Amino acid sequence: MAETGFWQQVVEQLSTSVMVVDPAGRILAVNPAAERLLGLASAVVRGKDAHELLHRDAGGGTPPRERCPLLRALTERTAARGEGDRYLRGDGRLVTISWSASPLTDGGSFQGVAVLFTDVTGDHGTRRERAAYTSALEDLNERLTLVAEITDVLGQTLETDEALARLGRLLVPRVADWAAVDFRSGSGQVHRVAVTGPVGRYVALEGMRERLPDPGEGDHSPLVHVLNGGDPLLLDGVETASPSPGSPLAAVHGDFLRAVGATSAITVPLGSRRQITGALTLVRTDPAHPFDSGDLDVVSDIGRRVGLVIDNARRFGRQRAVAEAMQRNLLAPLPQPGRLRLAARYQPAPAGSQVGGDWYDAFELKDGTLALVIGDVVGHDLTAAAGMAQLHGILRSMAWDHTGPPGSVVDRLDDAMPAITTVPMATLVLARIEGHPQTGPWTLRWTSAGHPPPLLLTPGGHAQYLEAGQGLVLGAQLGTDVSRPNATRSLPPGSTLLLYTDGLIELPGSDLDTGLGRLRRHALALADAPLDTLCDQLLARMPPGTTDDVALLVLRLPADDQLVAGEAWYGSEAGR
């Protein structure tokens, strides 16, 4: 749970007894007050069955387990309370107790219950006071659970907007009636980036996003105070209703408090004193339920954690932007040799995922042959993107004047990779399209380094994965003398060749064959579409959910009727 050391000290200093019981009913821990009440040391009770060790009926016997309300609360995973139950002390005496149990969860997983109990033997006059104290402890447990839940939920995203949306849903209306988040940039500018409130009220404020006025010098208003590194602040009804002194920024914030009818407000920094990202303001509008100092402590802890999440999201966003820019700048314009047509797409991974090392390339070799490449560097970070850039340049250089089969080029790349790149492992397909660029006939010659097989669509509604030419991934056969395999296939007029990375076919919870079958089905349905339409629709129809980026490279040969027209045109041009 949040701030474990601090809250452990709080529990140990409580005069009310606390016992933690796991889902099976075993005692995990007791605080010193519980040890004194029970007359048993923590080491003695830990691991024992709470019902068998403690619970007794009026005659001193152990009640049946099915009649134990605490065990029933464990089974149903709900809160429970009781009055007049009897516990057996270590000295053999029975004490009458009042108790309350609250479920404990961690990341959605049920961990047991926390039992708060007090000795009410012969002390009926103080029961009401003790019940109020128990209720306060239950409230403390609820606050701790909230902090843990917010930490868990916000940690599941690296997108700032999504983190703020989740924060608003967790805080309103559970903790507050309104929540506002202000960010401070490196230049000192303040932006109100999120406002969350009750549905249907003050709708204009709910989506308010604006740059706020600059804070004035010497301004000690609550928002400016917190943004400048001051302590968290708790404002009562008088302070929230009074005109805002100081800078225009303070005036805007004060206008917001009055517009939503604030009767109590808390403003806390996002982040730590050393790194303040912004401020979080929570508002309550019911005079009967103002914030108190306990709320201030909990919201301050939430602010620290939210600040860390936002800072991580910003760092991730900057890294992702650099990597995506690097990838897109390396994806050079495609050539259009003769009557061959090419199209390609690069699709970054979905929001919240890290950028990868996928790339495609198409270029004419020294002898006029067209080379096609699709590749994927292992990893999902800026290092993977940088490694992709290295392989991209090296492979072009090695292939440009090489007249041998593609496998020999990839063999050279495999040998050189440890010495001149930072890439530990990668997959790729390198292919040559051999034949006259105007009239053909065309032959595909290729090799694969552990990459998904090319998909060939031919006239008549046929589709075939080209499984031949498969070798080990780059980086896996270092030091061996095994040459990479090559494969050859004639390409009939009107055929379409698809090269792609695994992000297009991999889906969580689904196997590879299912993904390949889905790609084949959608590609066949789009076989006659223009290349740009085929690429766009293929990306749209393949179901989302993958956390990888996608590269797609498509080649189309002219059909028979286009070849006839092309031959006539080419012959007339050649004769001039």
Coordinates of C-alpha atoms in Angstrom, one line a residue:
M1 CA 0.0 0.0 0.0
A2 CA 1.0 3.7 -0.3
E3 CA 3.7 5.1 2.0
T4 CA 4.0 1.7 3.7
G5 CA 6.4 2.8 6.4
F6 CA 4.3 5.8 7.5
W7 CA 1.0 3.9 7.6
Q8 CA 2.6 1.0 9.4
Q9 CA 3.6 3.5 12.2
V10 CA 0.1 4.8 12.3
V11 CA -1.4 1.4 12.8
E12 CA 1.2 0.4 15.4
Q13 CA 0.4 3.5 17.4
L14 CA -3.4 3.1 17.4
S15 CA -5.0 2.3 20.7
T16 CA -7.6 0.2 18.8
S17 CA -6.7 -3.4 18.1
V18 CA -6.0 -4.3 14.5
M19 CA -5.7 -7.8 13.0
V20 CA -5.1 -8.8 9.4
V21 CA -6.6 -12.1 8.3
D22 CA -5.9 -13.8 4.9
P23 CA -8.6 -15.3 2.7
A24 CA -8.3 -18.7 4.4
G25 CA -8.9 -17.2 7.8
R26 CA -5.3 -17.3 9.0
I27 CA -3.9 -14.4 11.0
L28 CA -1.2 -12.5 9.1
A29 CA -0.5 -9.7 11.6
V30 CA -1.7 -8.0 14.8
N31 CA -0.7 -4.6 16.1
P32 CA 0.6 -3.9 19.7
A33 CA -2.9 -2.9 20.9
A34 CA -4.3 -6.3 19.7
E35 CA -1.4 -8.1 21.5
R36 CA -2.3 -6.4 24.8
L37 CA -6.1 -7.1 24.4
L38 CA -5.6 -10.7 23.6
G39 CA -2.7 -11.3 26.0
L40 CA -0.9 -13.0 23.1
A41 CA 2.3 -12.1 21.3
S42 CA 2.3 -11.4 17.5
A43 CA 4.7 -14.3 17.0
V44 CA 2.3 -16.7 18.7
V45 CA -0.8 -15.8 16.8
R46 CA 0.7 -15.3 13.3
G47 CA -0.3 -18.1 10.9
K48 CA -3.0 -19.4 13.3
D49 CA -6.7 -19.9 12.3
A50 CA -8.4 -16.8 13.8
H51 CA -11.7 -18.6 14.4
E52 CA -10.2 -21.6 16.1
L53 CA -7.8 -19.6 18.2
L54 CA -10.0 -16.7 19.3
H55 CA -13.8 -17.1 18.7
R56 CA -15.8 -18.6 21.6
D57 CA -19.4 -18.9 22.5
A58 CA -20.9 -17.9 25.9
G59 CA -19.9 -21.3 27.4
G60 CA -16.3 -21.0 26.2
G61 CA -16.6 -23.5 23.3
T62 CA -15.7 -22.8 19.7
P63 CA -18.8 -22.0 17.6
P64 CA -19.3 -23.9 14.3
R65 CA -17.5 -22.2 11.4
E66 CA -20.6 -21.7 9.4
R67 CA -21.9 -19.4 12.2
C68 CA -18.8 -17.2 12.3
P69 CA -19.6 -13.8 10.7
L70 CA -15.9 -13.1 10.2
L71 CA -15.4 -16.2 8.1
R72 CA -18.6 -15.4 6.2
A73 CA -17.2 -11.9 5.4
L74 CA -14.0 -13.6 4.0
T75 CA -16.1 -16.0 1.9
E76 CA -18.2 -13.1 0.5
R77 CA -15.3 -10.7 0.3
T78 CA -17.4 -8.0 1.9
A79 CA -17.3 -5.6 4.9
A80 CA -18.9 -6.8 8.1
R81 CA -19.2 -5.8 11.8
G82 CA -20.4 -7.3 15.0
E83 CA -21.2 -6.6 18.6
G84 CA -20.9 -8.9 21.6
D85 CA -18.7 -11.6 20.2
R86 CA -16.3 -13.3 22.6
Y87 CA -12.6 -13.7 22.1
L88 CA -10.4 -16.0 24.2
R89 CA -7.3 -14.3 25.8
G90 CA -4.0 -16.0 26.3
D91 CA -4.7 -16.2 30.1
G92 CA -7.9 -18.1 29.5
R93 CA -10.3 -15.2 30.1
L94 CA -13.1 -14.3 27.7
V95 CA -13.5 -10.7 26.5
T96 CA -16.5 -9.3 24.8
I97 CA -15.6 -7.3 21.7
S98 CA -17.0 -4.9 19.1
W99 CA -15.4 -5.5 15.7
S100 CA -15.4 -4.3 12.1
A101 CA -13.8 -6.0 9.1
S102 CA -12.9 -4.3 5.8
P103 CA -11.8 -6.1 2.6
L104 CA -8.2 -5.6 1.5
T105 CA -7.3 -5.6 -2.2
D106 CA -4.1 -5.1 -4.2
G107 CA -4.5 -4.4 -7.9
G108 CA -8.0 -5.9 -7.9
S109 CA -6.8 -9.1 -6.1
F110 CA -8.6 -9.9 -2.8
Q111 CA -5.9 -10.2 0.0
G112 CA -8.1 -10.7 3.1
V113 CA -9.6 -8.4 5.6
A114 CA -8.5 -5.9 8.2
V115 CA -10.3 -6.5 11.5
L116 CA -10.6 -3.6 14.0
F117 CA -11.8 -4.6 17.4
T118 CA -12.2 -3.2 20.9
D119 CA -12.9 -4.6 24.4
V120 CA -16.5 -3.7 25.4
T121 CA -16.7 -6.0 28.4
G122 CA -18.8 -4.3 31.1
D123 CA -18.2 -0.9 29.3
H124 CA -21.5 -0.2 27.6
G125 CA -21.2 3.6 28.3
T126 CA -18.3 4.0 25.9
R127 CA -19.7 1.9 23.0
R128 CA -20.9 4.9 21.0
E129 CA -17.5 6.6 21.2
R130 CA -15.7 3.5 20.3
A131 CA -18.0 2.9 17.3
A132 CA -17.3 6.4 16.0
Y133 CA -13.6 5.7 16.4
T134 CA -13.9 2.4 14.5
S135 CA -15.8 4.2 11.8
A136 CA -12.9 6.7 11.5
L137 CA -10.5 3.8 11.1
E138 CA -12.7 2.3 8.4
D139 CA -12.5 5.6 6.6
L140 CA -8.8 5.6 6.9
N141 CA -8.7 2.1 5.3
E142 CA -10.9 3.4 2.5
R143 CA -8.5 6.3 1.9
L144 CA -5.5 4.0 1.8
T145 CA -7.4 1.7 -0.7
L146 CA -8.1 4.8 -2.9
V147 CA -4.4 5.8 -3.0
A148 CA -3.4 2.2 -3.9
E149 CA -6.1 2.0 -6.6
I150 CA -5.1 5.4 -8.2
T151 CA -1.5 4.3 -8.2
D152 CA -2.4 1.0 -9.9
V153 CA -4.8 2.5 -12.5
L154 CA -2.6 5.4 -13.5
G155 CA 0.4 3.1 -13.8
Q156 CA -1.3 1.3 -16.7
T157 CA -1.0 4.1 -19.2
L158 CA 1.8 6.3 -20.5
E159 CA -0.5 8.7 -22.2
T160 CA -1.0 12.0 -20.3
D161 CA -4.6 12.7 -21.5
E162 CA -5.7 9.1 -20.6
A163 CA -4.0 9.4 -17.2
L164 CA -5.9 12.6 -16.4
A165 CA -9.2 11.2 -17.6
R166 CA -8.7 8.1 -15.4
L167 CA -7.8 10.4 -12.5
G168 CA -10.9 12.4 -12.9
R169 CA -13.1 9.3 -12.9
L170 CA -11.5 8.0 -9.7
L171 CA -11.8 11.3 -7.8
V172 CA -15.2 12.6 -8.9
P173 CA -17.6 11.9 -7.2
R174 CA -15.9 9.5 -5.0
V175 CA -13.7 12.1 -3.2
A176 CA -14.8 15.4 -4.6
D177 CA -17.5 17.1 -6.6
W178 CA -15.0 18.8 -9.0
A179 CA -11.3 18.3 -9.9
A180 CA -9.0 20.6 -11.9
V181 CA -5.5 20.0 -13.1
D182 CA -3.0 22.7 -14.0
F183 CA 0.3 22.1 -15.7
R184 CA 3.3 24.4 -15.5
S185 CA 5.7 24.4 -18.5
G186 CA 9.4 24.8 -18.4
S187 CA 9.0 28.5 -19.4
G188 CA 6.6 29.1 -16.4
Q189 CA 3.4 29.2 -18.4
V190 CA 0.4 27.6 -16.7
H191 CA -2.2 25.6 -18.6
R192 CA -5.5 24.2 -17.2
V193 CA -5.5 20.8 -18.9
A194 CA -8.4 19.0 -17.3
V195 CA -11.6 19.8 -15.4
T196 CA -13.9 17.0 -14.2
G197 CA -17.3 17.5 -12.6
P198 CA -20.7 16.0 -12.1
V199 CA -22.4 15.1 -15.4
G200 CA -24.9 17.7 -16.6
R201 CA -23.7 20.6 -14.4
Y202 CA -21.6 23.5 -15.6
V203 CA -21.0 21.7 -18.9
A204 CA -18.9 24.5 -20.2
L205 CA -16.4 24.0 -17.5
E206 CA -16.1 20.2 -17.9
G207 CA -14.0 20.3 -20.9
M208 CA -12.2 23.6 -20.1
R209 CA -8.7 23.6 -21.5
E210 CA -7.0 27.0 -21.6
R211 CA -3.7 28.8 -21.1
L212 CA -4.0 30.7 -17.8
P213 CA -2.6 34.1 -17.1
D214 CA 1.0 34.3 -16.0
P215 CA 1.4 34.3 -12.2
G216 CA 2.4 37.7 -10.8
E217 CA 5.5 38.4 -8.6
G218 CA 4.8 38.3 -4.9
D219 CA 1.5 36.5 -5.4
H220 CA 0.7 34.3 -2.4
S221 CA -2.7 33.0 -3.6
P222 CA -3.3 29.2 -3.1
L223 CA -2.6 28.0 -6.7
V224 CA 0.5 30.2 -7.2
H225 CA 1.7 29.2 -3.8
V226 CA 1.5 25.5 -4.6
L227 CA 2.9 25.9 -8.2
N228 CA 5.9 27.7 -6.7
G229 CA 6.7 24.8 -4.4
G230 CA 4.6 25.7 -1.3
D231 CA 2.9 23.2 1.0
P232 CA -0.5 21.7 0.1
L233 CA -3.4 24.0 1.1
L234 CA -6.9 23.4 2.6
L235 CA -9.4 26.2 2.0
D236 CA -12.6 26.6 3.9
G237 CA -15.9 28.2 2.7
V238 CA -14.9 31.7 3.6
E239 CA -11.6 31.5 1.6
T240 CA -13.2 29.9 -1.4
A241 CA -16.0 32.5 -1.6
S242 CA -13.9 35.6 -1.1
P243 CA -12.5 37.6 -4.1
S244 CA -9.2 36.2 -5.3
P245 CA -6.3 38.5 -4.5
G246 CA -3.0 38.8 -6.4
S247 CA -2.4 38.0 -10.0
P248 CA -4.8 37.4 -12.9
L249 CA -3.9 33.7 -12.6
A250 CA -5.2 33.8 -9.0
A251 CA -8.3 35.6 -10.1
V252 CA -9.1 32.9 -12.8
H253 CA -8.7 30.2 -10.2
G254 CA -10.9 32.0 -7.7
D255 CA -13.5 32.5 -10.4
F256 CA -13.5 28.8 -11.0
L257 CA -14.1 28.0 -7.3
R258 CA -17.0 30.4 -7.1
A259 CA -18.5 29.2 -10.4
V260 CA -18.7 25.6 -9.2
G261 CA -20.0 26.7 -5.8
A262 CA -17.0 25.5 -3.8
T263 CA -17.5 25.4 0.0
S264 CA -14.2 23.5 0.6
A265 CA -11.2 23.0 -1.6
I266 CA -7.8 21.4 -1.5
T267 CA -4.9 22.4 -3.8
V268 CA -1.8 20.2 -3.8
P269 CA 1.3 20.0 -6.0
L270 CA 1.8 17.3 -8.6
G271 CA 5.2 15.8 -8.1
S272 CA 7.8 16.4 -5.4
R273 CA 9.3 19.7 -4.2
R274 CA 12.3 19.1 -6.5
Q275 CA 10.1 18.5 -9.6
I276 CA 6.6 20.1 -9.6
T277 CA 4.7 19.3 -12.7
G278 CA 1.6 21.3 -11.8
A279 CA -1.3 21.4 -9.3
L280 CA -4.4 19.4 -8.5
T281 CA -7.4 21.2 -7.0
L282 CA -10.3 19.2 -5.5
V283 CA -13.6 20.9 -4.7
R284 CA -16.6 20.0 -2.5
T285 CA -19.8 21.9 -2.7
D286 CA -21.8 20.5 0.3
P287 CA -21.2 22.6 3.5
A288 CA -22.0 19.6 5.6
H289 CA -19.1 17.6 4.2
P290 CA -16.0 19.8 4.0
F291 CA -12.5 18.4 3.5
D292 CA -10.4 17.8 6.6
S293 CA -6.7 17.4 7.4
G294 CA -7.0 13.7 6.8
D295 CA -8.2 14.4 3.3
L296 CA -5.4 16.8 2.8
D297 CA -2.8 14.1 3.6
V298 CA -4.4 11.6 1.3
V299 CA -4.8 14.1 -1.6
S300 CA -1.2 15.2 -1.1
D301 CA 0.0 11.7 -1.5
I302 CA -2.1 11.3 -4.6
G303 CA -0.6 14.5 -6.0
R304 CA 2.9 13.2 -5.6
R305 CA 2.1 9.9 -7.4
V306 CA 0.2 11.6 -10.2
G307 CA 3.1 13.9 -10.7
L308 CA 5.4 10.9 -11.2
V309 CA 3.0 9.3 -13.7
I310 CA 2.7 12.6 -15.7
D311 CA 6.5 13.1 -15.7
N312 CA 7.0 9.5 -17.0
A313 CA 4.4 10.0 -19.6
R314 CA 6.1 13.2 -20.9
R315 CA 9.4 11.5 -21.0
F316 CA 7.9 8.6 -22.9
G317 CA 6.2 10.9 -25.3
R318 CA 9.4 12.7 -26.1
Q319 CA 11.2 9.4 -26.7
R320 CA 8.4 8.1 -28.8
A321 CA 8.3 11.3 -31.0
V322 CA 12.0 11.1 -31.6
A323 CA 11.8 7.4 -32.6
E324 CA 8.8 7.9 -34.9
A325 CA 10.4 10.9 -36.6
M326 CA 13.6 8.8 -37.1
Q327 CA 11.6 6.0 -38.6
R328 CA 9.5 8.1 -41.0
N329 CA 12.5 10.1 -42.2
L330 CA 14.3 6.9 -43.1
L331 CA 11.4 5.6 -45.1
A332 CA 12.4 7.1 -48.4
P333 CA 10.0 7.7 -51.3
L334 CA 9.3 4.6 -53.3
P335 CA 10.6 4.2 -56.8
Q336 CA 8.2 3.4 -59.6
P337 CA 10.4 1.4 -62.1
G338 CA 8.8 0.8 -65.5
R339 CA 5.3 -0.5 -65.2
L340 CA 5.8 -1.9 -61.7
R341 CA 3.8 -0.1 -59.0
L342 CA 4.7 0.1 -55.3
A343 CA 2.9 1.3 -52.2
A344 CA 3.8 1.2 -48.5
R345 CA 2.6 2.2 -45.1
Y346 CA 4.2 2.6 -41.7
Q347 CA 1.8 2.5 -38.7
P348 CA 3.2 3.3 -35.2
A349 CA 2.1 1.1 -32.3
P350 CA -1.1 2.2 -30.5
A351 CA -1.0 4.9 -27.9
G352 CA 0.6 3.8 -24.7
S353 CA 2.9 1.3 -26.4
Q354 CA 6.6 1.8 -27.1
V355 CA 7.9 2.5 -30.5
G356 CA 9.5 -0.4 -32.4
G357 CA 12.1 -1.1 -35.1
D358 CA 10.0 -2.0 -38.1
W359 CA 10.9 -0.7 -41.5
Y360 CA 10.5 -1.2 -45.3
D361 CA 12.6 -0.2 -48.2
A362 CA 12.5 -0.4 -52.0
F363 CA 15.4 0.8 -54.3
E364 CA 16.9 0.1 -57.7
L365 CA 20.2 -1.8 -57.7
K366 CA 23.2 -0.8 -59.9
D367 CA 22.1 -3.3 -62.6
G368 CA 18.6 -1.9 -62.7
T369 CA 17.0 -4.7 -60.7
L370 CA 14.4 -3.7 -58.1
A371 CA 15.2 -4.6 -54.5
L372 CA 12.5 -5.0 -51.8
V373 CA 13.1 -5.1 -48.0
I374 CA 10.9 -5.6 -45.0
G375 CA 12.5 -5.8 -41.6
D376 CA 12.0 -5.8 -37.8
V377 CA 14.7 -5.1 -35.2
V378 CA 14.1 -6.9 -31.9
G379 CA 13.1 -4.4 -29.1
H380 CA 10.5 -1.7 -28.5
D381 CA 12.4 1.5 -27.6
L382 CA 14.6 4.2 -29.1
T383 CA 17.5 1.7 -29.2
A384 CA 15.5 -0.5 -31.5
A385 CA 14.7 2.4 -33.8
A386 CA 18.4 3.4 -33.9
G387 CA 19.3 -0.2 -34.8
M388 CA 16.8 -0.2 -37.5
A389 CA 18.5 2.9 -39.0
Q390 CA 21.8 1.2 -38.9
L391 CA 20.6 -2.0 -40.7
H392 CA 18.7 0.1 -43.2
G393 CA 21.8 2.0 -44.4
I394 CA 24.2 -1.0 -44.3
L395 CA 21.9 -3.3 -46.2
R396 CA 21.4 -0.7 -49.0
S397 CA 25.2 -0.3 -49.3
M398 CA 25.8 -4.1 -49.4
A399 CA 23.1 -4.8 -51.9
W400 CA 23.5 -1.9 -54.3
D401 CA 26.2 -3.4 -56.6
H402 CA 25.8 -7.1 -55.6
T403 CA 24.7 -9.3 -58.5
G404 CA 24.4 -12.6 -56.6
P405 CA 21.4 -14.1 -54.8
P406 CA 19.8 -12.2 -51.9
G407 CA 20.9 -14.8 -49.4
S408 CA 24.6 -13.9 -50.0
V409 CA 23.9 -10.3 -49.2
V410 CA 22.1 -11.2 -45.9
D411 CA 25.1 -13.6 -45.1
R412 CA 27.4 -10.6 -45.3
L413 CA 25.1 -8.5 -43.2
D414 CA 24.9 -11.2 -40.6
D415 CA 28.7 -11.3 -40.4
A416 CA 29.1 -7.6 -40.2
M417 CA 26.2 -6.9 -37.8
P418 CA 28.1 -7.5 -34.4
A419 CA 31.0 -5.3 -35.5
I420 CA 29.2 -2.2 -37.0
T421 CA 25.8 -2.2 -35.4
T422 CA 24.2 -2.3 -31.9
V423 CA 21.5 -4.7 -33.1
P424 CA 21.5 -8.1 -31.2
M425 CA 18.8 -9.7 -33.4
A426 CA 16.5 -8.9 -36.3
T427 CA 14.3 -10.4 -38.9
L428 CA 13.9 -9.4 -42.6
V429 CA 13.0 -10.4 -46.1
L430 CA 15.3 -9.3 -49.0
A431 CA 13.9 -9.8 -52.5
R432 CA 14.9 -9.0 -56.1
I433 CA 12.4 -8.5 -58.9
E434 CA 14.2 -9.7 -62.0
G435 CA 12.9 -9.0 -65.5
H436 CA 12.5 -6.1 -67.9
P437 CA 11.0 -3.1 -66.1
Q438 CA 8.5 -2.5 -68.9
T439 CA 7.6 -5.9 -70.4
G440 CA 8.8 -8.6 -68.0
P441 CA 8.5 -11.5 -67.6
W442 CA 9.3 -11.1 -63.9
T443 CA 10.9 -13.4 -61.4
L444 CA 10.9 -13.0 -57.6
R445 CA 14.1 -14.2 -55.9
W446 CA 14.2 -13.8 -52.1
T447 CA 15.6 -15.0 -48.8
S448 CA 14.0 -14.7 -45.3
A449 CA 15.8 -14.3 -42.0
G450 CA 13.1 -15.6 -39.7
H451 CA 10.5 -13.1 -41.0
P452 CA 6.8 -13.8 -41.7
P453 CA 6.4 -15.2 -45.3
P454 CA 5.5 -12.9 -48.2
L455 CA 1.9 -13.2 -49.5
L456 CA 1.4 -13.5 -53.3
L457 CA -2.0 -12.7 -54.8
T458 CA -2.5 -14.0 -58.4
P459 CA -5.3 -13.4 -60.9
G460 CA -8.3 -15.7 -60.5
G461 CA -8.6 -15.1 -56.7
H462 CA -5.6 -17.2 -55.6
A463 CA -3.4 -16.4 -52.5
Q464 CA -0.3 -18.2 -51.4
Y465 CA 2.2 -17.6 -48.6
L466 CA 5.8 -18.1 -49.9
E467 CA 7.2 -20.3 -47.2
A468 CA 10.4 -21.2 -49.1
G469 CA 13.7 -19.4 -48.5
Q470 CA 13.4 -19.4 -44.7
G471 CA 16.6 -19.1 -42.6
L472 CA 17.5 -18.2 -39.1
V473 CA 17.0 -14.7 -37.8
L474 CA 19.9 -12.2 -38.1
G475 CA 22.3 -12.7 -35.2
A476 CA 21.4 -16.3 -34.6
Q477 CA 23.9 -18.1 -36.9
L478 CA 27.0 -16.0 -36.1
G479 CA 30.1 -18.1 -36.5
T480 CA 28.5 -20.8 -38.6
D481 CA 29.4 -21.6 -42.2
V482 CA 25.8 -22.3 -43.3
S483 CA 24.8 -20.2 -46.2
R484 CA 21.3 -18.7 -46.2
P485 CA 18.7 -20.3 -48.5
N486 CA 17.3 -18.6 -51.5
A487 CA 14.0 -19.2 -53.3
T488 CA 12.7 -18.3 -56.7
R489 CA 9.2 -17.8 -58.1
S490 CA 7.8 -16.5 -61.4
L491 CA 5.3 -13.7 -61.0
P492 CA 2.4 -13.8 -63.4
P493 CA 1.0 -10.6 -64.9
G494 CA -1.5 -8.8 -62.6
S495 CA -0.1 -10.4 -59.4
T496 CA 0.3 -8.5 -56.2
L497 CA 3.1 -9.2 -53.6
L498 CA 2.7 -8.2 -49.9
L499 CA 5.6 -7.9 -47.5
Y500 CA 4.7 -7.0 -43.9
T501 CA 5.9 -7.1 -40.3
D502 CA 4.4 -9.3 -37.6
G503 CA 2.5 -6.4 -36.0
L504 CA 0.0 -6.9 -38.8
I505 CA -0.8 -10.5 -37.9
E506 CA -0.2 -10.8 -34.2
L507 CA -3.1 -10.3 -31.8
P508 CA -3.0 -11.0 -28.1
G509 CA -4.9 -14.2 -27.3
S510 CA -4.7 -15.4 -30.9
D511 CA -2.3 -17.8 -32.6
L512 CA -0.1 -17.0 -35.6
D513 CA -2.1 -19.2 -38.0
T514 CA -5.3 -17.3 -37.2
G515 CA -3.5 -14.0 -38.0
L516 CA -2.1 -15.3 -41.2
G517 CA -5.6 -16.6 -42.2
R518 CA -7.2 -13.2 -41.4
L519 CA -4.6 -11.4 -43.5
R520 CA -5.0 -13.8 -46.5
R521 CA -8.8 -13.3 -46.4
H522 CA -8.8 -9.5 -46.3
A523 CA -6.0 -9.3 -48.9
L524 CA -8.0 -11.4 -51.3
A525 CA -11.1 -9.3 -50.8
L526 CA -9.0 -6.2 -51.8
A527 CA -6.9 -7.8 -54.5
D528 CA -8.4 -5.7 -57.3
A529 CA -8.4 -2.4 -55.4
P530 CA -5.9 0.3 -56.2
L531 CA -2.7 -0.1 -54.2
D532 CA -3.3 2.9 -51.9
T533 CA -6.8 1.6 -51.1
L534 CA -5.5 -1.9 -50.5
C535 CA -2.9 -0.6 -48.0
D536 CA -5.3 1.7 -46.2
Q537 CA -8.2 -0.8 -46.0
L538 CA -5.9 -3.7 -45.0
L539 CA -4.7 -1.7 -42.0
A540 CA -8.2 -0.7 -41.1
R541 CA -9.7 -4.2 -41.4
M542 CA -7.1 -6.1 -39.4
P543 CA -8.3 -6.0 -35.9
P544 CA -6.6 -3.6 -33.4
G545 CA -5.1 -4.7 -30.2
T546 CA -1.4 -5.4 -31.0
T547 CA 1.2 -3.5 -29.1
D548 CA 3.6 -3.5 -32.0
D549 CA 4.1 -1.2 -34.9
V550 CA 3.4 -2.2 -38.5
A551 CA 5.3 -1.9 -41.8
L552 CA 3.6 -2.9 -45.1
L553 CA 5.2 -2.9 -48.6
V554 CA 3.1 -3.9 -51.6
L555 CA 4.2 -4.5 -55.2
R556 CA 1.8 -4.9 -58.2
L557 CA 2.7 -6.1 -61.7
P558 CA 0.7 -4.9 -64.7
A559 CA -2.0 -7.2 -66.1
D560 CA -1.9 -8.8 -69.5
D561 CA -4.0 -6.1 -71.2
Q562 CA -1.7 -3.4 -69.6
L563 CA 1.3 -5.3 -70.9
V564 CA 0.0 -5.2 -74.4
A565 CA -0.6 -1.5 -74.2
G566 CA 2.8 -1.1 -72.5
E567 CA 4.6 -3.0 -75.2
A568 CA 3.1 -0.9 -78.0
W569 CA 4.0 2.3 -76.1
Y570 CA 7.5 1.1 -75.3
G571 CA 8.1 0.0 -78.9
S572 CA 6.9 3.3 -80.4
E573 CA 9.1 5.2 -77.9
A574 CA 12.1 3.0 -78.7
G575 CA 11.8 3.6 -82.4
R576 CA 11.9 7.4 -82.1

